[in-house]
Amino acid sequence: MGKSGERTEKMKKVVIIGAGSSIFTKNLLGDLLSFDDMEINEFALVDINTEKLSVMEKVAVKLCKQFGKDVKVTATDKRREVLPDANYVINTIGVGGVEAYKKDLEIPDKYGLSQCIGDIIGPGGMFRFLRAYPELLSMCRDMEELCPDAYFFNYTNPMAPLCLALNQTTSIKVYGFCHNVQSTAKQLSDYLQVDESRISYWAAGINHMDWFLQYKVDGKDAYPRLFEISQSEEDIIKLADYEQDYSRIGVRLVDIIRFKIMHNFGYYVSESPFHISEYVPYFRKNQKMIEAFQVNNRWWLAHEMAVDEYFDGLKGLLAKSKDIPCSKTFEYAPEVIHANITGKPFRANLNVMNTGLISNLPSNSVVEVPCYTDTEGIHPCYVEELPYALAALNVANINVHIGMAKAVIEKKKQLIYDAIKMDPLTAAKLTLDQINDMVDEMIEANAEYITDFE
C-alpha cells in the first residue's frame, strides 16, 4: 500500500456508481466537500440513466463552486472509463427499478405474506439480491483489473448477503455502509430529550439488526431511563413526535415494535419498526397485528417514488441558478474517506466478514461492527459474544444470508427456494407448498436476471 505520506497524495479520486440517485449523491458530495482539511481531485459520476447523470453532473459542479473547491467533475455511463486510478468506489445502484420492486411485494401478497419493505431477506430481499449481485460482481471484476487497491463501499440492499457473496468471490476490499446505527442512535437521543453530543454507544450484530449493547448519556447508562419511558404502548406513542426521514413521505414513526423487543430481550435494536417487523416472526402474523403495530404502510415504495420529486427540485434550482441547500449529514462513507486520507480516526459501524469479531455468530457471515479508520485502512473491532437471545435472532437472519450467497455462487435454483424457506417471517406465514408456488411465480417474473441458473 506504500508509506502513509504516499497514500495521502494518491487518495483523491472518488467514483460514485448510481450517481443518478439524486438525494444520495448530493449528500455524499456535500459531505465530502465540507471538510476543510481534505482535498479531492476528482469526482467521477456513473449512471446508465444519462438524463439524471447530466443533471447530477451539474449539481456536482454547482456544489464545488458553493464550497469554493477546485475539483474535477467527470460523468459517464461507462464505468470502465473512470475506474483507473480510483481510490474509493461508492455503489448506490438499484437494479430492476420500481416495477420489479412492486412485483417483489405483490406476488407474496397473493399467498398471504405481507411484507412492509421487502428488500433485505424473505422473498423480496431474495429477488432484489438476485437482480443486484451480478452487476456488483461485474463492478468488482472491473476494479480488479483497473483499480485493484481501491475500496468498494456498497450502499445497495440487501446489504449483508451482497457483501457476503462479494467477499467470497472477489479480491476487492468490500465494505457495506448503512444508516441504521447512527439514525437509531439519534432517534434514542430524541426519545431521551438530550442533545446528540451527550450520547455514546456500542452497537453490533448484523445489518438492520444491530444491538445497542451500551447506550449512555453523559457517560451513564441510559437503559433504565429508556425502560422507564416505554412501560406501555401509550408511553411509546407519546414518543412519536420524532419522525426522522419518514416525515417527508407522511409516515409517523410509532416504535411499539422495537420497544417491545427491548422489553423482551433486554436491548434496543437498530433500523425502523417497518423493517424489523419483517426479520422476526412475532409482529406480522395477521392483518390485525400489522395494523395494531402500525407497520402497514409501505413507505419505502413511496420513498422510491419521492426520489423523482427531489430530482425535479434539483433541476429547478439549477434552472434558476440558485444555491443547492446542503448541510452535513450522518453518512459514514465521507467520514471514512476523510479519516483514511487525513489520519484523523473515525469510528463507524460497517459490514465486514466475521473473522471472529462476534464469536457466537457464524464465521461464514457478514456482521456489522464498529470499525476504526485511519491512514492504514479500516480496522474492525472485536465485540466478543452477544447475549444468547440476540445472537439467536441474528442467526435466524444469517441462515438466509448464507443461503442467498450460496444460490448466486453455485447458480442453483433450488437454493433460492431453500433460502426463502429459512426466512423467519415466510416460515411463520406460509406452508412449504405455498412457498414453492410463490417462488415459482417470482422466478418467472425475474427470469431475465437468473438465466444462468441450473
XYZ file of C-alpha atoms in Angstrom, residues 65-404:
340
model
C -18.378 26.210 -6.570
C -20.563 26.717 -3.485
C -17.862 25.208 -1.276
C -15.071 27.043 -3.102
C -13.348 23.783 -4.084
C -11.467 23.144 -7.328
C -12.496 19.571 -8.079
C -12.631 17.946 -11.487
C -16.080 16.510 -12.201
C -16.486 13.804 -14.825
C -19.637 11.933 -15.793
C -20.114 8.837 -17.923
C -22.418 5.894 -18.466
C -19.352 3.651 -18.907
C -17.713 2.999 -15.556
C -14.537 1.471 -17.003
C -13.629 4.903 -18.336
C -13.289 6.356 -14.841
C -12.207 3.400 -12.682
C -8.445 3.705 -13.432
C -6.703 5.477 -10.515
C -9.864 5.400 -8.399
C -9.287 5.199 -4.661
C -12.869 4.862 -3.461
C -15.754 3.395 -5.452
C -19.161 4.046 -3.882
C -22.027 1.935 -5.195
C -25.647 3.031 -4.806
C -27.360 1.293 -7.742
C -30.755 -0.354 -7.864
C -31.475 -2.991 -10.496
C -34.919 -3.528 -11.959
C -36.483 -0.270 -10.851
C -39.818 0.325 -9.177
C -41.724 -2.125 -11.377
C -39.562 -5.085 -10.334
C -39.798 -3.973 -6.713
C -43.605 -3.820 -6.880
C -43.648 -7.461 -8.000
C -41.444 -8.348 -5.006
C -44.308 -7.138 -2.827
C -47.368 -8.029 -4.872
C -46.617 -11.691 -5.609
C -46.080 -12.656 -1.928
C -49.269 -10.707 -1.117
C -51.235 -13.187 -3.222
C -50.050 -16.029 -0.990
C -50.811 -14.238 2.271
C -47.292 -12.977 3.007
C -47.400 -9.240 3.690
C -44.019 -7.514 3.532
C -43.674 -3.887 4.527
C -40.403 -3.117 2.721
C -39.128 -6.446 1.437
C -35.562 -5.516 0.492
C -33.315 -7.465 2.892
C -34.426 -11.074 3.440
C -37.557 -13.036 2.617
C -38.859 -13.274 -0.959
C -38.482 -9.546 -1.652
C -34.915 -9.428 -0.389
C -34.004 -12.610 -2.258
C -35.061 -11.342 -5.655
C -33.648 -7.850 -5.123
C -30.401 -9.670 -4.330
C -30.600 -11.838 -7.450
C -31.033 -8.733 -9.591
C -28.228 -6.738 -7.960
C -25.461 -9.265 -7.373
C -24.336 -9.891 -10.990
C -23.927 -6.163 -11.577
C -21.989 -5.628 -8.334
C -19.742 -8.582 -9.129
C -19.112 -7.108 -12.571
C -18.094 -3.820 -10.912
C -15.619 -5.643 -8.702
C -14.210 -7.574 -11.654
C -13.582 -4.251 -13.419
C -11.949 -2.928 -10.259
C -9.689 -5.975 -10.015
C -8.373 -5.049 -13.460
C -8.392 -1.239 -13.316
C -8.058 -0.160 -9.651
C -7.273 -3.283 -7.559
C -6.225 -1.317 -4.473
C -9.389 0.803 -4.316
C -12.054 0.399 -1.649
C -15.540 -0.689 -2.691
C -18.169 0.933 -0.472
C -21.557 -0.694 -1.030
C -24.840 1.004 -0.144
C -27.102 -1.298 -2.186
C -29.501 -3.633 -0.369
C -29.752 -6.392 0.643
C -26.537 -5.333 2.345
C -25.267 -8.389 4.250
C -25.848 -11.083 1.594
C -24.374 -8.879 -1.149
C -21.257 -8.190 0.908
C -21.041 -11.869 1.867
C -21.217 -13.113 -1.730
C -18.749 -10.457 -2.949
C -16.254 -11.241 -0.192
C -16.367 -14.878 -1.310
C -15.870 -14.135 -5.000
C -13.644 -11.065 -5.364
C -10.299 -9.817 -4.073
C -11.530 -6.222 -3.813
C -11.823 -4.659 -0.341
C -15.595 -4.688 0.144
C -17.313 -2.780 2.962
C -21.039 -2.338 3.480
C -22.432 1.047 4.548
C -25.847 1.730 6.064
C -27.662 4.379 8.122
C -29.319 2.095 10.660
C -26.946 2.523 13.610
C -26.352 6.276 13.541
C -30.006 7.058 12.759
C -31.212 4.858 15.628
C -28.692 6.437 18.000
C -30.062 9.856 17.059
C -33.629 8.640 17.484
C -32.920 7.391 21.006
C -31.369 10.740 21.960
C -34.587 12.411 20.814
C -36.660 9.979 22.869
C -34.497 10.818 25.874
C -34.692 14.546 25.032
C -30.937 15.034 25.167
C -28.595 16.568 22.624
C -26.822 14.024 20.444
C -23.447 15.381 21.600
C -24.131 13.903 25.068
C -24.605 10.299 23.960
C -22.170 7.434 23.440
C -22.915 3.887 22.384
C -21.536 0.498 21.367
C -23.611 -1.436 18.854
C -23.018 -4.685 16.983
C -24.861 -7.505 15.256
C -25.888 -7.709 11.607
C -27.110 -5.080 9.185
C -30.583 -3.843 10.170
C -30.358 -5.911 13.363
C -27.583 -4.309 15.396
C -27.996 -4.360 19.146
C -27.216 -1.324 21.271
C -25.127 -3.214 23.810
C -24.351 0.083 25.530
C -26.182 3.392 25.285
C -25.060 6.201 27.577
C -25.853 9.834 28.283
C -23.015 11.836 29.822
C -21.204 8.541 30.401
C -24.064 6.974 32.401
C -26.190 4.003 31.346
C -29.374 5.326 29.708
C -31.197 1.991 29.539
C -33.009 2.453 32.876
C -34.499 5.673 31.522
C -35.434 4.015 28.211
C -37.273 1.264 30.063
C -38.984 3.866 32.236
C -40.313 5.966 29.345
C -41.539 2.906 27.433
C -43.506 0.992 30.065
C -46.694 0.888 27.974
C -47.802 1.305 24.391
C -49.358 4.625 25.394
C -45.952 5.838 26.594
C -44.336 4.759 23.316
C -46.960 6.513 21.201
C -46.194 9.739 23.088
C -42.633 9.492 21.789
C -43.759 9.526 18.169
C -43.123 13.244 17.686
C -39.784 12.051 16.357
C -40.317 11.439 12.637
C -36.763 11.409 11.219
C -36.656 10.984 7.414
C -40.083 9.369 7.321
C -41.920 12.674 7.813
C -41.427 13.850 4.237
C -43.422 10.890 2.908
C -46.146 11.136 5.515
C -45.205 8.246 7.821
C -45.375 8.777 11.571
C -42.877 6.560 13.377
C -44.588 4.873 16.352
C -41.988 2.460 17.642
C -44.036 -0.084 19.573
C -42.182 -2.996 17.973
C -38.606 -2.117 18.899
C -39.518 -1.180 22.438
C -41.378 -4.478 22.733
C -38.226 -6.251 21.558
C -36.233 -4.300 24.142
C -38.621 -5.272 26.930
C -38.453 -8.940 25.916
C -34.774 -9.325 25.063
C -33.146 -6.513 27.048
C -31.645 -4.386 24.250
C -32.791 -1.884 21.663
C -32.345 -2.908 18.022
C -31.381 -0.785 15.024
C -33.444 0.084 11.940
C -37.092 1.046 11.785
C -40.096 -0.895 13.112
C -41.185 -1.300 9.491
C -38.015 -3.231 8.714
C -37.660 -5.179 11.948
C -41.244 -6.428 11.738
C -40.085 -8.485 8.730
C -36.977 -10.009 10.311
C -38.703 -11.805 13.172
C -41.887 -13.921 13.248
C -43.734 -12.048 16.003
C -45.434 -8.983 14.530
C -46.963 -9.704 11.099
C -48.972 -12.881 11.727
C -52.234 -11.348 10.505
C -53.651 -8.059 9.289
C -54.989 -7.137 12.727
C -51.491 -7.370 14.228
C -49.958 -5.454 11.343
C -52.403 -2.609 11.913
C -52.036 -2.717 15.693
C -48.259 -2.387 15.426
C -48.665 0.370 12.800
C -46.434 -1.294 10.205
C -48.957 -1.454 7.377
C -47.605 1.486 5.384
C -45.277 0.518 2.531
C -43.293 3.681 2.975
C -40.182 2.522 1.107
C -42.154 2.159 -2.105
C -43.432 5.693 -1.517
C -39.849 6.781 -0.835
C -38.641 5.403 -4.165
C -41.426 7.314 -5.872
C -40.498 10.503 -3.964
C -36.924 10.408 -5.269
C -38.133 11.716 -8.643
C -39.710 14.699 -6.902
C -36.372 15.533 -5.274
C -34.630 15.197 -8.640
C -37.127 17.616 -10.186
C -36.444 20.025 -7.338
C -32.706 19.962 -8.065
C -33.404 20.624 -11.747
C -35.497 23.624 -10.737
C -32.721 25.074 -8.582
C -30.206 24.664 -11.398
C -32.562 26.319 -13.901
C -32.923 29.337 -11.584
C -29.168 29.421 -10.785
C -29.984 29.126 -7.095
C -27.704 27.594 -4.474
C -28.403 23.992 -3.579
C -29.225 23.600 0.142
C -26.514 21.398 1.594
C -25.999 20.665 5.277
C -23.782 17.980 6.781
C -25.445 14.555 7.015
C -24.651 11.449 9.040
C -23.408 9.367 6.095
C -20.434 7.215 7.030
C -18.635 6.994 3.661
C -17.387 10.622 3.558
C -16.206 10.356 7.178
C -14.325 7.122 6.449
C -12.690 8.656 3.378
C -11.713 11.709 5.440
C -10.189 9.536 8.155
C -8.292 7.433 5.617
C -6.819 10.479 3.874
C -6.076 12.687 6.884
C -5.301 10.049 9.512
C -7.840 11.531 11.918
C -9.526 8.352 13.239
C -13.252 7.836 12.807
C -15.469 5.035 14.117
C -18.341 3.696 12.021
C -20.444 0.548 12.112
C -19.614 -1.240 8.855
C -20.439 -4.581 7.282
C -17.432 -6.905 7.238
C -16.713 -10.632 7.258
C -16.972 -12.165 10.720
C -13.352 -13.075 11.347
C -14.085 -13.960 14.974
C -15.354 -10.432 15.644
C -18.604 -11.724 17.156
C -17.617 -15.104 18.487
C -21.069 -16.706 18.687
C -22.111 -15.806 15.123
C -21.027 -17.949 12.132
C -17.632 -17.275 10.589
C -19.086 -17.517 7.062
C -21.298 -14.488 7.648
C -21.157 -10.710 7.387
C -21.551 -8.789 10.635
C -21.987 -5.079 11.311
C -19.484 -3.956 13.935
C -17.663 -0.799 14.997
C -14.673 -0.132 12.723
C -11.937 2.479 13.121
C -10.390 4.096 10.048
C -7.023 5.815 9.723
C -4.348 6.096 7.023
C -3.524 2.406 7.429
C -7.026 1.287 6.497
C -10.274 0.143 8.087
C -9.947 -1.832 11.323
C -12.963 -3.852 12.569
C -13.339 -4.129 16.349
C -13.614 -7.336 18.371
C -17.015 -7.474 20.055
C -16.908 -10.882 21.834
C -20.120 -12.830 22.385
C -23.581 -11.387 22.065
C -26.168 -12.360 24.685
C -27.753 -15.665 23.673
C -31.158 -14.372 22.516
C -29.639 -11.552 20.468
C -27.259 -13.944 18.727
C -30.099 -16.388 18.072
C -32.215 -13.699 16.410
C -29.229 -12.670 14.294
C -28.502 -16.275 13.292
C -32.069 -16.770 12.059
C -31.383 -13.988 9.541
C -27.799 -15.087 8.835
C -29.085 -18.501 7.772
C -30.991 -16.725 4.999
C -27.960 -14.576 4.069
C -25.802 -17.683 3.686
C -28.432 -19.374 1.525
C -28.744 -16.293 -0.679
